[in-house]
Amino acid sequence: MNSWSSLTHLEADRFAVIKRPVIILALLTLLIVGGTLGFRIVNKTSWLESLYLAVITLTTLGCRDPATSNATMAFVVIYLGFGLGLFSYSLFSLGQSLLDPQFRQFWKQRRMINKIDSLKDHHIVCGFGRMGRTICDYLDRRNRPFVVIDLDGDVLEAHCTAHNWLYIVGDATDDVHLQNAGISRASSLASVLPSDSDNTYVVLSARMLNNGLQIVARASDEKAIQKIERAGATRVISPFSSGGMKMARFMINPSVESFVEVADKHDSDLELVDIQIKETSSLVGKKLSETKLAEQGVMILAIRRANGEQLLPPPGAAILHAGDNLFAFGHANKVAMVISNCEE
């Protein structure tokens, strides 16, 4: 993606900040070029010497007297009369522009976009409210690359900069920001905006931009869940209903729920993941018992075939095929080895 074409709308507004130093530099260049041409014509010197005379005259260094004739002296007077004040003012203005906070913020956003352009199979979080921050914290603890999109630039600057998170300031419902976040290369997207209509629009846009994207969205009620699912969401979560069911499970099976929560604790390295077996995987054609995954500290809880068939719990004689999904539970380093084996 071309760096200038990937400017966000906010950056486009900040482009006005860039115009000032560019105009100043262009004006300084014009002054030096004009002086070089003048000395070349009037003084009959070489191009390099003419450039040298123009620079030392304009900067008043005085290393050499450029006047060799009356015509040259007249040109120097006119050149300094028009150029000296303009040159001094331009240098002062250029220094002010380079120290402008908006100018520094612009280039910070440019560096951010360049980093985002290098991402692949990353995650996108649309919305940086309480749910958005929780998602980002979880992804960060699992060392998963992600990009945050939100309208509140001050909040993003304060929170994301401290954690070295990548972010884009803008409206997530705008396709431009989704494209800037690398949605065509992303593996999943979470839409947790406050409005159900905004989440529906983000899901619809994301599905059109990347048909194979895993999309998880937030909804406030059952009607919104149905609409967002029809828009193309893979999963739709209602915080109220899911929170209520979790409370009910705690009431009935408190010990089981406590055990499940172990995998989500900050200081826990346990992972519960869904791993897809690639065609090139060394596990293809092997029986589950032959993989020795249990001996390696990874428990396969279930197998979902490509045709939708589910093996729960999976027998040791089950043969693994390309396209199967393994639901594995274990320590993060052990699970990472399984993921590597499934992809190689």
GROMACS .gro file of C-alpha atoms in nm:
model
  344
    1MET     CA    1   0.000   0.000   0.000
    2ASN     CA    2   0.135   0.341  -0.093
    3SER     CA    3   0.222   0.535   0.223
    4TRP     CA    4   0.053   0.857   0.114
    5SER     CA    5  -0.259   0.682  -0.012
    6SER     CA    6  -0.294   0.515   0.328
    7LEU     CA    7  -0.345   0.844   0.514
    8THR     CA    8  -0.634   0.837   0.755
    9HIS     CA    9  -0.887   1.120   0.755
   10LEU     CA   10  -0.728   1.266   1.065
   11GLU     CA   11  -0.388   1.259   0.897
   12ALA     CA   12  -0.538   1.431   0.595
   13ASP     CA   13  -0.638   1.715   0.826
   14ARG     CA   14  -0.288   1.725   0.963
   15PHE     CA   15  -0.152   1.750   0.611
   16ALA     CA   16  -0.205   2.124   0.648
   17VAL     CA   17   0.069   2.116   0.912
   18ILE     CA   18   0.305   1.954   0.662
   19LYS     CA   19   0.231   2.212   0.391
   20ARG     CA   20   0.395   2.493   0.587
   21PRO     CA   21   0.750   2.349   0.613
   22VAL     CA   22   0.724   2.219   0.257
   23ILE     CA   23   0.638   2.566   0.130
   24ILE     CA   24   0.922   2.718   0.336
   25LEU     CA   25   1.173   2.465   0.201
   26ALA     CA   26   1.049   2.529  -0.153
   27LEU     CA   27   1.092   2.904  -0.100
   28LEU     CA   28   1.446   2.862   0.034
   29THR     CA   29   1.532   2.640  -0.261
   30LEU     CA   30   1.389   2.899  -0.500
   31LEU     CA   31   1.602   3.173  -0.340
   32ILE     CA   32   1.920   2.967  -0.374
   33VAL     CA   33   1.839   2.860  -0.730
   34GLY     CA   34   1.763   3.223  -0.824
   35GLY     CA   35   2.090   3.340  -0.672
   36THR     CA   36   2.282   3.064  -0.850
   37LEU     CA   37   2.134   3.161  -1.187
   38GLY     CA   38   2.200   3.530  -1.118
   39PHE     CA   39   2.567   3.479  -1.036
   40ARG     CA   40   2.601   3.242  -1.331
   41ILE     CA   41   2.467   3.506  -1.571
   42VAL     CA   42   2.617   3.820  -1.418
   43ASN     CA   43   2.949   3.688  -1.290
   44LYS     CA   44   3.013   3.426  -1.563
   45THR     CA   45   3.119   3.168  -1.301
   46SER     CA   46   3.074   2.791  -1.306
   47TRP     CA   47   2.756   2.634  -1.171
   48LEU     CA   48   2.927   2.510  -0.855
   49GLU     CA   49   3.092   2.846  -0.788
   50SER     CA   50   2.767   3.027  -0.856
   51LEU     CA   51   2.588   2.803  -0.606
   52TYR     CA   52   2.865   2.868  -0.353
   53LEU     CA   53   2.839   3.244  -0.399
   54ALA     CA   54   2.459   3.234  -0.366
   55VAL     CA   55   2.477   3.041  -0.039
   56ILE     CA   56   2.747   3.249   0.131
   57THR     CA   57   2.575   3.570   0.020
   58LEU     CA   58   2.232   3.466   0.141
   59THR     CA   59   2.366   3.335   0.474
   60THR     CA   60   2.596   3.642   0.513
   61LEU     CA   61   2.892   3.420   0.597
   62GLY     CA   62   3.125   3.655   0.411
   63CYS     CA   63   3.393   3.398   0.328
   64ARG     CA   64   3.451   3.561  -0.007
   65ASP     CA   65   3.355   3.885  -0.180
   66PRO     CA   66   3.132   3.782  -0.471
   67ALA     CA   67   3.147   4.126  -0.640
   68THR     CA   68   3.382   4.135  -0.939
   69SER     CA   69   3.202   4.402  -1.143
   70ASN     CA   70   2.942   4.676  -1.112
   71ALA     CA   71   2.676   4.441  -1.244
   72THR     CA   72   2.765   4.183  -0.980
   73MET     CA   73   2.753   4.443  -0.703
   74ALA     CA   74   2.410   4.559  -0.820
   75PHE     CA   75   2.285   4.202  -0.828
   76VAL     CA   76   2.419   4.134  -0.475
   77VAL     CA   77   2.239   4.443  -0.340
   78ILE     CA   78   1.911   4.340  -0.502
   79TYR     CA   79   1.955   3.977  -0.402
   80LEU     CA   80   2.021   4.059  -0.037
   81GLY     CA   81   1.748   4.324  -0.032
   82PHE     CA   82   1.485   4.072  -0.137
   83GLY     CA   83   1.630   3.755   0.005
   84LEU     CA   84   1.795   3.820   0.341
   85GLY     CA   85   1.481   3.904   0.536
   86LEU     CA   86   1.287   3.629   0.366
   87PHE     CA   87   1.567   3.382   0.434
   88SER     CA   88   1.582   3.469   0.806
   89TYR     CA   89   1.203   3.455   0.844
   90SER     CA   90   1.189   3.122   0.659
   91LEU     CA   91   1.449   2.962   0.887
   92PHE     CA   92   1.262   3.086   1.195
   93SER     CA   93   0.929   2.957   1.061
   94LEU     CA   94   1.083   2.623   0.965
   95GLY     CA   95   1.216   2.577   1.318
   96GLN     CA   96   0.872   2.655   1.460
   97SER     CA   97   0.707   2.404   1.227
   98LEU     CA   98   0.948   2.125   1.314
   99LEU     CA   99   0.882   2.181   1.685
  100ASP     CA  100   0.503   2.192   1.637
  101PRO     CA  101   0.335   1.909   1.840
  102GLN     CA  102   0.092   1.846   1.552
  103PHE     CA  103   0.386   1.801   1.315
  104ARG     CA  104   0.548   1.546   1.545
  105GLN     CA  105   0.212   1.371   1.592
  106PHE     CA  106   0.169   1.349   1.216
  107TRP     CA  107   0.498   1.169   1.167
  108LYS     CA  108   0.424   0.948   1.466
  109GLN     CA  109   0.104   0.839   1.290
  110ARG     CA  110   0.300   0.784   0.969
  111ARG     CA  111   0.543   0.551   1.151
  112MET     CA  112   0.243   0.377   1.308
  113ILE     CA  113   0.086   0.313   0.966
  114ASN     CA  114   0.417   0.179   0.832
  115LYS     CA  115   0.427  -0.071   1.120
  116ILE     CA  116   0.066  -0.170   1.056
  117ASP     CA  117   0.143  -0.222   0.686
  118SER     CA  118   0.397  -0.489   0.785
  119LEU     CA  119   0.146  -0.691   0.992
  120LYS     CA  120  -0.009  -1.017   0.875
  121ASP     CA  121  -0.260  -1.253   1.042
  122HIS     CA  122  -0.314  -0.991   1.309
  123HIS     CA  123  -0.629  -0.887   1.497
  124ILE     CA  124  -0.833  -0.567   1.472
  125VAL     CA  125  -1.025  -0.422   1.766
  126CYS     CA  126  -1.291  -0.164   1.674
  127GLY     CA  127  -1.376   0.039   1.982
  128PHE     CA  128  -1.167   0.117   2.288
  129GLY     CA  129  -1.425   0.114   2.566
  130ARG     CA  130  -1.419  -0.126   2.859
  131MET     CA  131  -1.468  -0.434   2.641
  132GLY     CA  132  -1.216  -0.311   2.386
  133ARG     CA  133  -0.951  -0.258   2.651
  134THR     CA  134  -1.018  -0.601   2.799
  135ILE     CA  135  -0.972  -0.760   2.456
  136CYS     CA  136  -0.650  -0.564   2.398
  137ASP     CA  137  -0.513  -0.663   2.739
  138TYR     CA  138  -0.583  -1.029   2.663
  139LEU     CA  139  -0.422  -1.014   2.319
  140ASP     CA  140  -0.123  -0.832   2.463
  141ARG     CA  141  -0.074  -1.095   2.735
  142ARG     CA  142  -0.083  -1.363   2.464
  143ASN     CA  143   0.168  -1.168   2.250
  144ARG     CA  144  -0.077  -1.148   1.960
  145PRO     CA  145  -0.035  -0.854   1.718
  146PHE     CA  146  -0.336  -0.624   1.694
  147VAL     CA  147  -0.453  -0.278   1.588
  148VAL     CA  148  -0.707  -0.063   1.771
  149ILE     CA  149  -0.945   0.176   1.593
  150ASP     CA  150  -1.128   0.443   1.792
  151LEU     CA  151  -1.240   0.804   1.755
  152ASP     CA  152  -1.095   0.923   2.087
  153GLY     CA  153  -0.738   1.013   1.996
  154ASP     CA  154  -0.650   1.138   2.346
  155VAL     CA  155  -0.748   0.810   2.511
  156LEU     CA  156  -0.563   0.606   2.249
  157GLU     CA  157  -0.255   0.825   2.283
  158ALA     CA  158  -0.252   0.799   2.662
  159HIS     CA  159  -0.323   0.425   2.691
  160CYS     CA  160  -0.186   0.264   2.375
  161THR     CA  161   0.141   0.458   2.372
  162ALA     CA  162   0.219   0.343   2.726
  163HIS     CA  163   0.169  -0.021   2.621
  164ASN     CA  164   0.328   0.018   2.277
  165TRP     CA  165   0.002  -0.083   2.105
  166LEU     CA  166  -0.069   0.006   1.743
  167TYR     CA  167  -0.374   0.222   1.687
  168ILE     CA  168  -0.559   0.432   1.430
  169VAL     CA  169  -0.761   0.740   1.527
  170GLY     CA  170  -1.083   0.740   1.329
  171ASP     CA  171  -1.433   0.605   1.278
  172ALA     CA  172  -1.429   0.224   1.251
  173THR     CA  173  -1.743   0.235   1.034
  174ASP     CA  174  -1.536   0.400   0.760
  175ASP     CA  175  -1.383   0.147   0.519
  176VAL     CA  176  -1.071   0.363   0.488
  177HIS     CA  177  -0.975   0.301   0.850
  178LEU     CA  178  -1.041  -0.072   0.823
  179GLN     CA  179  -0.819  -0.085   0.515
  180ASN     CA  180  -0.550   0.116   0.695
  181ALA     CA  181  -0.565  -0.140   0.977
  182GLY     CA  182  -0.479  -0.411   0.722
  183ILE     CA  183  -0.812  -0.588   0.721
  184SER     CA  184  -0.727  -0.774   0.400
  185ARG     CA  185  -0.433  -0.938   0.584
  186ALA     CA  186  -0.599  -0.976   0.927
  187SER     CA  187  -0.715  -1.305   1.077
  188SER     CA  188  -0.992  -1.168   1.299
  189LEU     CA  189  -1.185  -0.856   1.398
  190ALA     CA  190  -1.374  -0.762   1.714
  191SER     CA  191  -1.638  -0.489   1.690
  192VAL     CA  192  -1.722  -0.359   2.037
  193LEU     CA  193  -1.857  -0.013   1.959
  194PRO     CA  194  -2.127   0.129   2.192
  195SER     CA  195  -2.396   0.131   1.922
  196ASP     CA  196  -2.553  -0.185   1.776
  197SER     CA  197  -2.603  -0.005   1.444
  198ASP     CA  198  -2.234   0.086   1.430
  199ASN     CA  199  -2.133  -0.273   1.509
  200THR     CA  200  -2.367  -0.399   1.236
  201TYR     CA  201  -2.214  -0.159   0.984
  202VAL     CA  202  -1.858  -0.253   1.083
  203VAL     CA  203  -1.938  -0.625   1.050
  204LEU     CA  204  -2.097  -0.572   0.709
  205SER     CA  205  -1.802  -0.367   0.583
  206ALA     CA  206  -1.545  -0.608   0.727
  207ARG     CA  207  -1.716  -0.909   0.568
  208MET     CA  208  -1.717  -0.736   0.228
  209LEU     CA  209  -1.348  -0.642   0.260
  210ASN     CA  210  -1.233  -0.987   0.379
  211ASN     CA  211  -1.472  -1.277   0.327
  212GLY     CA  212  -1.258  -1.523   0.525
  213LEU     CA  213  -1.223  -1.300   0.830
  214GLN     CA  214  -1.321  -1.426   1.176
  215ILE     CA  215  -1.558  -1.156   1.307
  216VAL     CA  216  -1.676  -1.129   1.668
  217ALA     CA  217  -1.919  -0.851   1.757
  218ARG     CA  218  -2.095  -0.708   2.059
  219ALA     CA  219  -2.474  -0.674   2.078
  220SER     CA  220  -2.707  -0.535   2.343
  221ASP     CA  221  -3.010  -0.762   2.289
  222GLU     CA  222  -3.144  -1.063   2.097
  223LYS     CA  223  -3.281  -0.858   1.806
  224ALA     CA  224  -2.943  -0.695   1.754
  225ILE     CA  225  -2.773  -1.036   1.767
  226GLN     CA  226  -2.984  -1.161   1.476
  227LYS     CA  227  -2.916  -0.851   1.267
  228ILE     CA  228  -2.541  -0.859   1.328
  229GLU     CA  229  -2.528  -1.230   1.246
  230ARG     CA  230  -2.708  -1.165   0.917
  231ALA     CA  231  -2.456  -0.887   0.847
  232GLY     CA  232  -2.180  -1.149   0.849
  233ALA     CA  233  -2.052  -1.188   1.205
  234THR     CA  234  -1.901  -1.526   1.294
  235ARG     CA  235  -1.996  -1.486   1.659
  236VAL     CA  236  -2.209  -1.228   1.839
  237ILE     CA  237  -2.173  -1.176   2.213
  238SER     CA  238  -2.423  -1.008   2.442
  239PRO     CA  239  -2.244  -0.898   2.762
  240PHE     CA  240  -2.566  -0.912   2.962
  241SER     CA  241  -2.679  -1.260   2.858
  242SER     CA  242  -2.330  -1.410   2.867
  243GLY     CA  243  -2.265  -1.251   3.206
  244GLY     CA  244  -2.596  -1.390   3.336
  245MET     CA  245  -2.517  -1.742   3.215
  246LYS     CA  246  -2.174  -1.725   3.372
  247MET     CA  247  -2.324  -1.624   3.706
  248ALA     CA  248  -2.571  -1.914   3.680
  249ARG     CA  249  -2.287  -2.160   3.611
  250PHE     CA  250  -2.103  -2.027   3.915
  251MET     CA  251  -2.415  -2.096   4.122
  252ILE     CA  252  -2.444  -2.454   3.997
  253ASN     CA  253  -2.080  -2.557   3.937
  254PRO     CA  254  -1.851  -2.311   4.116
  255SER     CA  255  -1.546  -2.539   4.116
  256VAL     CA  256  -1.569  -2.612   3.744
  257GLU     CA  257  -1.601  -2.245   3.659
  258SER     CA  258  -1.303  -2.162   3.877
  259PHE     CA  259  -1.094  -2.422   3.695
  260VAL     CA  260  -1.194  -2.283   3.353
  261GLU     CA  261  -1.097  -1.933   3.464
  262VAL     CA  262  -0.741  -2.048   3.533
  263ALA     CA  263  -0.661  -2.018   3.160
  264ASP     CA  264  -0.766  -1.653   3.163
  265LYS     CA  265  -0.568  -1.534   3.462
  266HIS     CA  266  -0.293  -1.276   3.409
  267ASP     CA  267  -0.022  -1.495   3.556
  268SER     CA  268  -0.132  -1.818   3.388
  269ASP     CA  269   0.036  -1.959   3.079
  270LEU     CA  270  -0.246  -2.207   3.008
  271GLU     CA  271  -0.412  -2.186   2.667
  272LEU     CA  272  -0.737  -2.320   2.525
  273VAL     CA  273  -0.710  -2.287   2.148
  274ASP     CA  274  -0.864  -2.399   1.820
  275ILE     CA  275  -0.597  -2.526   1.582
  276GLN     CA  276  -0.657  -2.612   1.218
  277ILE     CA  277  -0.446  -2.884   1.057
  278LYS     CA  278  -0.291  -2.772   0.728
  279GLU     CA  279  -0.242  -3.000   0.428
  280THR     CA  280   0.136  -2.983   0.477
  281SER     CA  281   0.118  -3.081   0.845
  282SER     CA  282   0.315  -3.383   0.964
  283LEU     CA  283   0.007  -3.488   1.165
  284VAL     CA  284  -0.205  -3.561   0.858
  285GLY     CA  285  -0.289  -3.933   0.834
  286LYS     CA  286  -0.182  -4.013   1.190
  287LYS     CA  287  -0.399  -4.153   1.464
  288LEU     CA  288  -0.451  -3.920   1.758
  289SER     CA  289  -0.279  -4.174   1.986
  290GLU     CA  290   0.025  -4.176   1.755
  291THR     CA  291   0.081  -3.802   1.792
  292LYS     CA  292   0.185  -3.839   2.158
  293LEU     CA  293   0.030  -3.498   2.229
  294ALA     CA  294  -0.096  -3.606   2.572
  295GLU     CA  295   0.255  -3.713   2.668
  296GLN     CA  296   0.378  -3.369   2.561
  297GLY     CA  297   0.140  -3.197   2.800
  298VAL     CA  298  -0.135  -3.102   2.552
  299MET     CA  299  -0.487  -3.234   2.592
  300ILE     CA  300  -0.706  -3.262   2.279
  301LEU     CA  301  -1.058  -3.199   2.403
  302ALA     CA  302  -1.237  -3.235   2.069
  303ILE     CA  303  -1.192  -3.273   1.695
  304ARG     CA  304  -1.415  -3.099   1.443
  305ARG     CA  305  -1.399  -3.240   1.091
  306ALA     CA  306  -1.416  -3.023   0.781
  307ASN     CA  307  -1.762  -3.165   0.707
  308GLY     CA  308  -1.890  -3.049   1.047
  309GLU     CA  309  -1.863  -3.385   1.227
  310GLN     CA  310  -1.751  -3.348   1.589
  311LEU     CA  311  -1.562  -3.601   1.798
  312LEU     CA  312  -1.613  -3.519   2.165
  313PRO     CA  313  -1.419  -3.666   2.332
  314PRO     CA  314  -1.200  -3.786   2.044
  315PRO     CA  315  -1.093  -4.153   2.052
  316GLY     CA  316  -0.725  -4.238   2.029
  317ALA     CA  317  -0.793  -4.423   1.702
  318ALA     CA  318  -0.929  -4.110   1.533
  319ILE     CA  319  -0.726  -4.033   1.220
  320LEU     CA  320  -0.634  -3.669   1.166
  321HIS     CA  321  -0.710  -3.513   0.828
  322ALA     CA  322  -0.621  -3.185   0.663
  323GLY     CA  323  -0.883  -2.926   0.753
  324ASP     CA  324  -0.960  -3.079   1.093
  325ASN     CA  325  -0.981  -2.845   1.390
  326LEU     CA  326  -0.823  -2.955   1.716
  327PHE     CA  327  -0.943  -2.802   2.041
  328ALA     CA  328  -0.631  -2.817   2.255
  329PHE     CA  329  -0.567  -2.725   2.617
  330GLY     CA  330  -0.228  -2.697   2.784
  331HIS     CA  331   0.065  -2.471   2.864
  332ALA     CA  332   0.131  -2.196   2.611
  333ASN     CA  333   0.473  -2.325   2.503
  334LYS     CA  334   0.339  -2.679   2.453
  335VAL     CA  335   0.037  -2.552   2.259
  336ALA     CA  336   0.270  -2.340   2.043
  337MET     CA  337   0.458  -2.658   1.948
  338VAL     CA  338   0.131  -2.823   1.844
  339ILE     CA  339   0.039  -2.522   1.632
  340SER     CA  340   0.380  -2.541   1.466
  341ASN     CA  341   0.335  -2.913   1.392
  342CYS     CA  342  -0.008  -2.851   1.246
  343GLU     CA  343   0.125  -2.589   1.006
  344GLU     CA  344   0.445  -2.760   0.896
   0.00000   0.00000   0.00000
